[in-house]
Coordinates of C-alpha atoms and ligand atoms in Angstrom, one line a residue:
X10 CA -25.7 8.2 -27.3
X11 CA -25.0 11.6 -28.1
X12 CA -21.3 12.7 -29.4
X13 CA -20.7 16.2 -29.0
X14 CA -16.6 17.5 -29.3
X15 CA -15.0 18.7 -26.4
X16 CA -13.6 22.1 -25.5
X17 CA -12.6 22.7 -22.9
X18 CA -9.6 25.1 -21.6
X19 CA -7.8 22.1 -20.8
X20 CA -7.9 21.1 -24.9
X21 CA -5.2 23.5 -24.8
X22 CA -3.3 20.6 -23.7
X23 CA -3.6 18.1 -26.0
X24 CA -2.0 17.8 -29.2
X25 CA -2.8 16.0 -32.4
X26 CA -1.4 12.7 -32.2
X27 CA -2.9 10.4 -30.0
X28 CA 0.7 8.9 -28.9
X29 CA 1.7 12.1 -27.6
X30 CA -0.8 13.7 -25.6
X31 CA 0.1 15.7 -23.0
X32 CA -2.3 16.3 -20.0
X33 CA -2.5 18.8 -17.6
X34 CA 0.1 17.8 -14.7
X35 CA -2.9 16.9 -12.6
X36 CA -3.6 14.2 -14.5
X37 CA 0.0 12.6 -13.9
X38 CA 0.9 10.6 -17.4
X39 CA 4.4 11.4 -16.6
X40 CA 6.1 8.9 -14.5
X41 CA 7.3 5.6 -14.8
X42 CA 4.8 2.6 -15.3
X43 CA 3.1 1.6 -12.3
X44 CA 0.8 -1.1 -13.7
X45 CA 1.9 -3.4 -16.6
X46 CA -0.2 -6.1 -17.9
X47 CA 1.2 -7.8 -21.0
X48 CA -0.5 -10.9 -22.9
X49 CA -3.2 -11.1 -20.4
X50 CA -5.8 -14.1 -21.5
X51 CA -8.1 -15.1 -19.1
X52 CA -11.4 -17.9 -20.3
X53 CA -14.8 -18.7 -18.8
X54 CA -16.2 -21.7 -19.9
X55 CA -14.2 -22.1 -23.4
X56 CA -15.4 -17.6 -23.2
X57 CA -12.4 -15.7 -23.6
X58 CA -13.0 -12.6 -21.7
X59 CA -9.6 -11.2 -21.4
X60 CA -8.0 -11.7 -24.8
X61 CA -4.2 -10.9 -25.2
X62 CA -4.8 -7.6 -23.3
X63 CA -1.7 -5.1 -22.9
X64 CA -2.5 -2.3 -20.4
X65 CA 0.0 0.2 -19.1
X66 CA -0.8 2.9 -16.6
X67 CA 1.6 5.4 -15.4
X68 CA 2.5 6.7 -11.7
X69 CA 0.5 9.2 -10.6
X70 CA -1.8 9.3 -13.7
X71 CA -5.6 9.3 -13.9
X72 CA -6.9 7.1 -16.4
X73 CA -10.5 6.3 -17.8
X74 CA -11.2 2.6 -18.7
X75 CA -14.6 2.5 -21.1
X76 CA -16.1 -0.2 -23.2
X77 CA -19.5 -1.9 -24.4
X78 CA -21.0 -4.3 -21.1
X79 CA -19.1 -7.5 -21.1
X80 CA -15.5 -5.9 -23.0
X81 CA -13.6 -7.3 -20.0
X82 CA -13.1 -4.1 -17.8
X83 CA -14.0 -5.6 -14.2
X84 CA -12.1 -8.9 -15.1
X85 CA -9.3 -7.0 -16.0
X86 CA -9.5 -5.6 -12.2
X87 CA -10.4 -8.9 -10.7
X88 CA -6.5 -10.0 -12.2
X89 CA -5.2 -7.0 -10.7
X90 CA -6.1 -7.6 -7.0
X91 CA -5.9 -11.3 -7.7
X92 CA -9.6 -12.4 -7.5
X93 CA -9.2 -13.7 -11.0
X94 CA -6.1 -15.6 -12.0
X95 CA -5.4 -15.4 -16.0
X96 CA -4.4 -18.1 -17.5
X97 CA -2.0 -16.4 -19.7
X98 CA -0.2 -13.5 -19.3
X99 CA 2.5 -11.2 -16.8
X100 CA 1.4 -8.8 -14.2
X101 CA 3.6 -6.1 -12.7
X102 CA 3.2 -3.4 -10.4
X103 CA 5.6 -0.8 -9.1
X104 CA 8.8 -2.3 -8.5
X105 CA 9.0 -5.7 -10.3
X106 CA 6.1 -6.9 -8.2
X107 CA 4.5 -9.7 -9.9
X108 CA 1.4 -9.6 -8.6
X109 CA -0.1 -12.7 -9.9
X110 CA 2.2 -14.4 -7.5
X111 CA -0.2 -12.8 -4.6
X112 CA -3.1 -13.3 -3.1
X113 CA -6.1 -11.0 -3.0
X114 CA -4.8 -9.5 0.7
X115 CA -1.3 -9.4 -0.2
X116 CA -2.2 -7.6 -3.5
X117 CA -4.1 -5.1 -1.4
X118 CA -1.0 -5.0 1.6
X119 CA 1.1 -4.3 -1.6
X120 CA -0.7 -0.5 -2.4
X121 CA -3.5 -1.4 -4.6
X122 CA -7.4 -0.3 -3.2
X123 CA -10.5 -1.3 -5.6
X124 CA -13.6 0.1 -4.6
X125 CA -17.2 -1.9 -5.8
X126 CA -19.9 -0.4 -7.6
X127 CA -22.0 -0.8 -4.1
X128 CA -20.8 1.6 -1.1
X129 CA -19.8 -1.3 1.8
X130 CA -20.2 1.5 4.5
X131 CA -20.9 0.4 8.4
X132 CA -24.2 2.8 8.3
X133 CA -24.8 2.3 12.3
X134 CA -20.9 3.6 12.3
X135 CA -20.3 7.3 11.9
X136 CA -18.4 8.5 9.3
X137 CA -15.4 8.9 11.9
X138 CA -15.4 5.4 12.7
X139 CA -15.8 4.0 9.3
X140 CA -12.6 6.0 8.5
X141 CA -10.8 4.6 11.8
X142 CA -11.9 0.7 11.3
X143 CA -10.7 1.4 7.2
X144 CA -7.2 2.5 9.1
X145 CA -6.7 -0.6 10.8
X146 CA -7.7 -3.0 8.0
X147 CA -9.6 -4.4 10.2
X148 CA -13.0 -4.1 9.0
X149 CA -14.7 -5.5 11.8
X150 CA -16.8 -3.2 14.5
X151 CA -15.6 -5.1 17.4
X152 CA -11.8 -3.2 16.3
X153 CA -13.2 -0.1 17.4
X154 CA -12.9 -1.6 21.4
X155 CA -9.0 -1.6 21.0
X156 CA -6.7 0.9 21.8
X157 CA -7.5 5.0 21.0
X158 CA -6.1 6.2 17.8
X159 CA -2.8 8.3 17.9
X160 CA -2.0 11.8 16.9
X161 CA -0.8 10.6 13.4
X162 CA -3.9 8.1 12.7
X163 CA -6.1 11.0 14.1
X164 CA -4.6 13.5 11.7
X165 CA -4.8 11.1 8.9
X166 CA -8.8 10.9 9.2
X167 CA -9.3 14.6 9.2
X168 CA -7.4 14.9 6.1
X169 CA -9.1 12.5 4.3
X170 CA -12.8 13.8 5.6
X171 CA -11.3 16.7 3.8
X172 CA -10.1 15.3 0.6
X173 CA -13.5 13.3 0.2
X174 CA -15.4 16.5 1.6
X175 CA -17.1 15.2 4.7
X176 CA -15.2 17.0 7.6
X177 CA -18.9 18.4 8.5
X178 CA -20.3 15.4 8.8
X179 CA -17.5 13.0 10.5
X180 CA -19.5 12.4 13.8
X181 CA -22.8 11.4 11.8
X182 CA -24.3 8.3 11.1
X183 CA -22.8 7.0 7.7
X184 CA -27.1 6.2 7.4
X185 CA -27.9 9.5 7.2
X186 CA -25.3 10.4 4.2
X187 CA -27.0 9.9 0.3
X188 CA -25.8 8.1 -2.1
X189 CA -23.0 10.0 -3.1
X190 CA -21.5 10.7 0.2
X191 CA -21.2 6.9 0.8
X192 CA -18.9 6.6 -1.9
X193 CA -16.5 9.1 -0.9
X194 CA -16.6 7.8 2.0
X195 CA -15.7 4.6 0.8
X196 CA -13.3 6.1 -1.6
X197 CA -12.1 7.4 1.7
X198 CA -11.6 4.2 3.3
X199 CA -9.5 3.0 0.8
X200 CA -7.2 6.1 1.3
X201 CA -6.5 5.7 4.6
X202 CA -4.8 2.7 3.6
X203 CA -2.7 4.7 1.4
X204 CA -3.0 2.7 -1.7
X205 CA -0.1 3.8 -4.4
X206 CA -3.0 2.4 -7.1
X207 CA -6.8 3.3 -6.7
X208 CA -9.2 1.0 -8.7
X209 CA -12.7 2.4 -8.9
X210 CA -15.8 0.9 -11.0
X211 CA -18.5 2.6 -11.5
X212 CA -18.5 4.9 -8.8
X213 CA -21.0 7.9 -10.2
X214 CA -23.8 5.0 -11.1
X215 CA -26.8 6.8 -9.5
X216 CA -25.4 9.6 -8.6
X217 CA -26.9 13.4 -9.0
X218 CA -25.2 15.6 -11.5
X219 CA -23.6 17.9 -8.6
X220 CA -22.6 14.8 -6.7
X221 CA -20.8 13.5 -10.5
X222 CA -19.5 16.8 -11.0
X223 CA -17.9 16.3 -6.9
X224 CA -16.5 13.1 -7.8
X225 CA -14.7 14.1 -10.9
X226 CA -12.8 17.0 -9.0
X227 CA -12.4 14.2 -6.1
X228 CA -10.7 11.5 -8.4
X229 CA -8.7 14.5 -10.1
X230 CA -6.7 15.4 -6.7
X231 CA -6.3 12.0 -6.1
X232 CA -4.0 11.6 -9.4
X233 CA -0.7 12.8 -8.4
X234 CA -0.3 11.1 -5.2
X235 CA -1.6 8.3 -6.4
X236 CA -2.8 6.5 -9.3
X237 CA -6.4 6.0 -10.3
X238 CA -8.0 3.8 -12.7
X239 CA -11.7 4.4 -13.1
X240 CA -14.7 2.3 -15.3
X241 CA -17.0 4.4 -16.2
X242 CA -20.0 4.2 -18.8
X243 CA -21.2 8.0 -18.0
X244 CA -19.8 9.7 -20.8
X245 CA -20.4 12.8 -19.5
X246 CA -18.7 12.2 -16.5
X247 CA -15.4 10.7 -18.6
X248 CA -15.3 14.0 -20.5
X249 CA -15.5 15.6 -17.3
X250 CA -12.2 13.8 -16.1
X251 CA -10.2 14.9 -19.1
X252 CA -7.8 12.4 -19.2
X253 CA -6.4 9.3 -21.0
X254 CA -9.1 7.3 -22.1
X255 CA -9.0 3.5 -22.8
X256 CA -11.2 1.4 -24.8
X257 CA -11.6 -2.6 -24.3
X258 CA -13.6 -4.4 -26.7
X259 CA -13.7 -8.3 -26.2
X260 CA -11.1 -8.3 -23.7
X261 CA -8.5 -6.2 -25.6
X262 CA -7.6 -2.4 -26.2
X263 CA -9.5 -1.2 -29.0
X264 CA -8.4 2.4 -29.0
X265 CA -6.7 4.9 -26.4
X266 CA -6.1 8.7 -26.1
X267 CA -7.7 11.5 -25.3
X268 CA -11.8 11.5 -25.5
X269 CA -11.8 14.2 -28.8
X270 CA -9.4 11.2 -30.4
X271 CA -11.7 8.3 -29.0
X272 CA -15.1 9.5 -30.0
X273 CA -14.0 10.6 -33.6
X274 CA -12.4 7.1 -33.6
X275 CA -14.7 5.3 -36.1
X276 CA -14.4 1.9 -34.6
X277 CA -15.3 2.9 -31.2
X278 CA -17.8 4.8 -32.5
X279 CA -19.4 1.2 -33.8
X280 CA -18.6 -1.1 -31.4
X281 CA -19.5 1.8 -28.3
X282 CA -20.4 5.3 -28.9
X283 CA -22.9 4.6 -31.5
X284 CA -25.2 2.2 -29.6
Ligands
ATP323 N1 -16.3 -15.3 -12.8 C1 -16.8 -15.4 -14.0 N2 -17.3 -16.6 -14.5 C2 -17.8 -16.7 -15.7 N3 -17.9 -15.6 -16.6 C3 -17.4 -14.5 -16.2 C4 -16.9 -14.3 -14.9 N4 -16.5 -12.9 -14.8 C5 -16.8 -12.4 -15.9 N5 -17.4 -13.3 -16.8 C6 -17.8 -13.0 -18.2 O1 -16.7 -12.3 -18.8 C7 -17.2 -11.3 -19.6 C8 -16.6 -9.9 -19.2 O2 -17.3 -9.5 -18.1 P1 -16.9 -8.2 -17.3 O3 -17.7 -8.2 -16.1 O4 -15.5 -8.1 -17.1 O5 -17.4 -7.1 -18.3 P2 -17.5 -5.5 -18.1 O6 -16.7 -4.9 -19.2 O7 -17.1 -5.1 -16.7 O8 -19.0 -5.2 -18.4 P3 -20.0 -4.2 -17.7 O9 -19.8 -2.9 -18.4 O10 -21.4 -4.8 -18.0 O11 -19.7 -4.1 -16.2 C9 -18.7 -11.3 -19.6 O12 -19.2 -12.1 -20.7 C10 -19.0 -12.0 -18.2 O13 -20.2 -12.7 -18.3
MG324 MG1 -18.1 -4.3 -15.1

């Protein structure tokens, strides 16, 4: 893998020590903690995959989740939303909430969205309605027979075909969108549930360079008004993002800061970048 150094106008930003970065507002990093996960182990089969992890994300911040295939990053969202329970470990979103008390629904009524590596779009649906059925948290097609949308819920869909960039298209077919498309409009269907924390993994795998290039200014607008966590192996794209970056390695943080600190870090350059 190739290591270049960043410069960018933003590296105006960051200063030397990794424990006191500032970002660029846009990238939040400022708030309170929204997302605390102290002492988390998790095992498979004797395997430990999460391994006395401690993970801290703030409100309104946009943060960048790396690591070698098998560190632990899509277990460590499966104990977020409650699809995987740890076997050790505390779990805390927002306000106290201890989210390993939930289940996967009631983690996901509770403000936190995860989108899949695979776009789940209804492609016989047009984009409109794929917004409208993500609104109701029903998923099922039969939910578009019920009652017409009101002004509010109709308002809320063009402004997210606008965040996601798809106003054009809202009355198409979600089959005739490519690749990249569906997931914004996925990311989109998580946003009109109004998550307070986005989870997203993966989401430029297969994706042209213009459409990684969309995305990155997409997940950048999101931070803010609301939180983001992305996985992401793409290193250009996590450059592109600009913001804190955190390496797992065997289910624990290995190194985090900005990516000029991270890929000058020698271990993550051994375990990771160097591959
Ligand atoms: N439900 C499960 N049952 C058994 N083993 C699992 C389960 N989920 C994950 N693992 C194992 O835990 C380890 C961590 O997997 P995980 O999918 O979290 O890695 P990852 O960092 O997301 O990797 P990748 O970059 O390849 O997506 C792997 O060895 C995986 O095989
Ligand atoms: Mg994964």
């Amino acid at each position: 893998m190739n290591i270049e150094r960043i410069q960018s106008p933003a590296d105006q930003y960051i200063t030397a020590a990794a424990d006191k970065i500032s970002y660029p507002v846009a990238a939040g990093n400022q708030g309170e903690t929204l997302l605390l996960m102290e002492d988390v182990s998790v095992s498979f089969d004797g395997f430990k995959a999460i391994n006395n992890l401690n993970f801290y994300v703030n409100e309104g911040e946009l943060r960048c989740v790396i690591g070698p295939n098998g560190a632990g990053k899509t277990t460590m969202m499966d104990i977020v939303t409650g699809k995987t329970r740890p076997d050790a470990g505390t779990v805390v979103f927002g306000d106290n909430i201890n989210l390993l008390e939930m289940s996967e629904p009631e983690v996901a009524e509770a403000g936190v969205g995860r989108k899949f590596q695979q776009p789940t779009v209804f492609e016989a649906l047009s984009v409109f309605q794929n917004l409208e059925l993500a609104a109701s948290g029903n998923r099922s097609p039969w939910n578009l027979l019920r009652k017409p949308l009101n002004t509010e819920q109709q308002e809320h869909i063009q402004q997210v075909a606008l965040t996601i960039g798809l106003t054009e298209l809202l009355a198409a077919d979600a089959s005739v969108l490519s690749h990249g498309q569906k997931q914004w409009l996925e990311i989109g269907m998580l946003l009109m549930q109004n998550p307070k924390l986005l989870l997203v993994d993966e989401p430029v795998a297969g994706m042209t360079h213009q459409e990684m290039d969309k995305t990155a200014e997409l997940l950048t607008s999101l931070a803010g008004q609301h939180t983001v966590v992305v996985i992401e192996h793409d290193m250009d794209f996590v450059r592109s993002l600009n913001t804190r970056v955190t390496v797992l390695h065997q289910g624990s943080v290995l190194a985090e800061g900005a990516m000029r600190d991270i890929q000058n870090n020698q271990e993550v350059v051994r375990v990771y970048l160097g591959e």
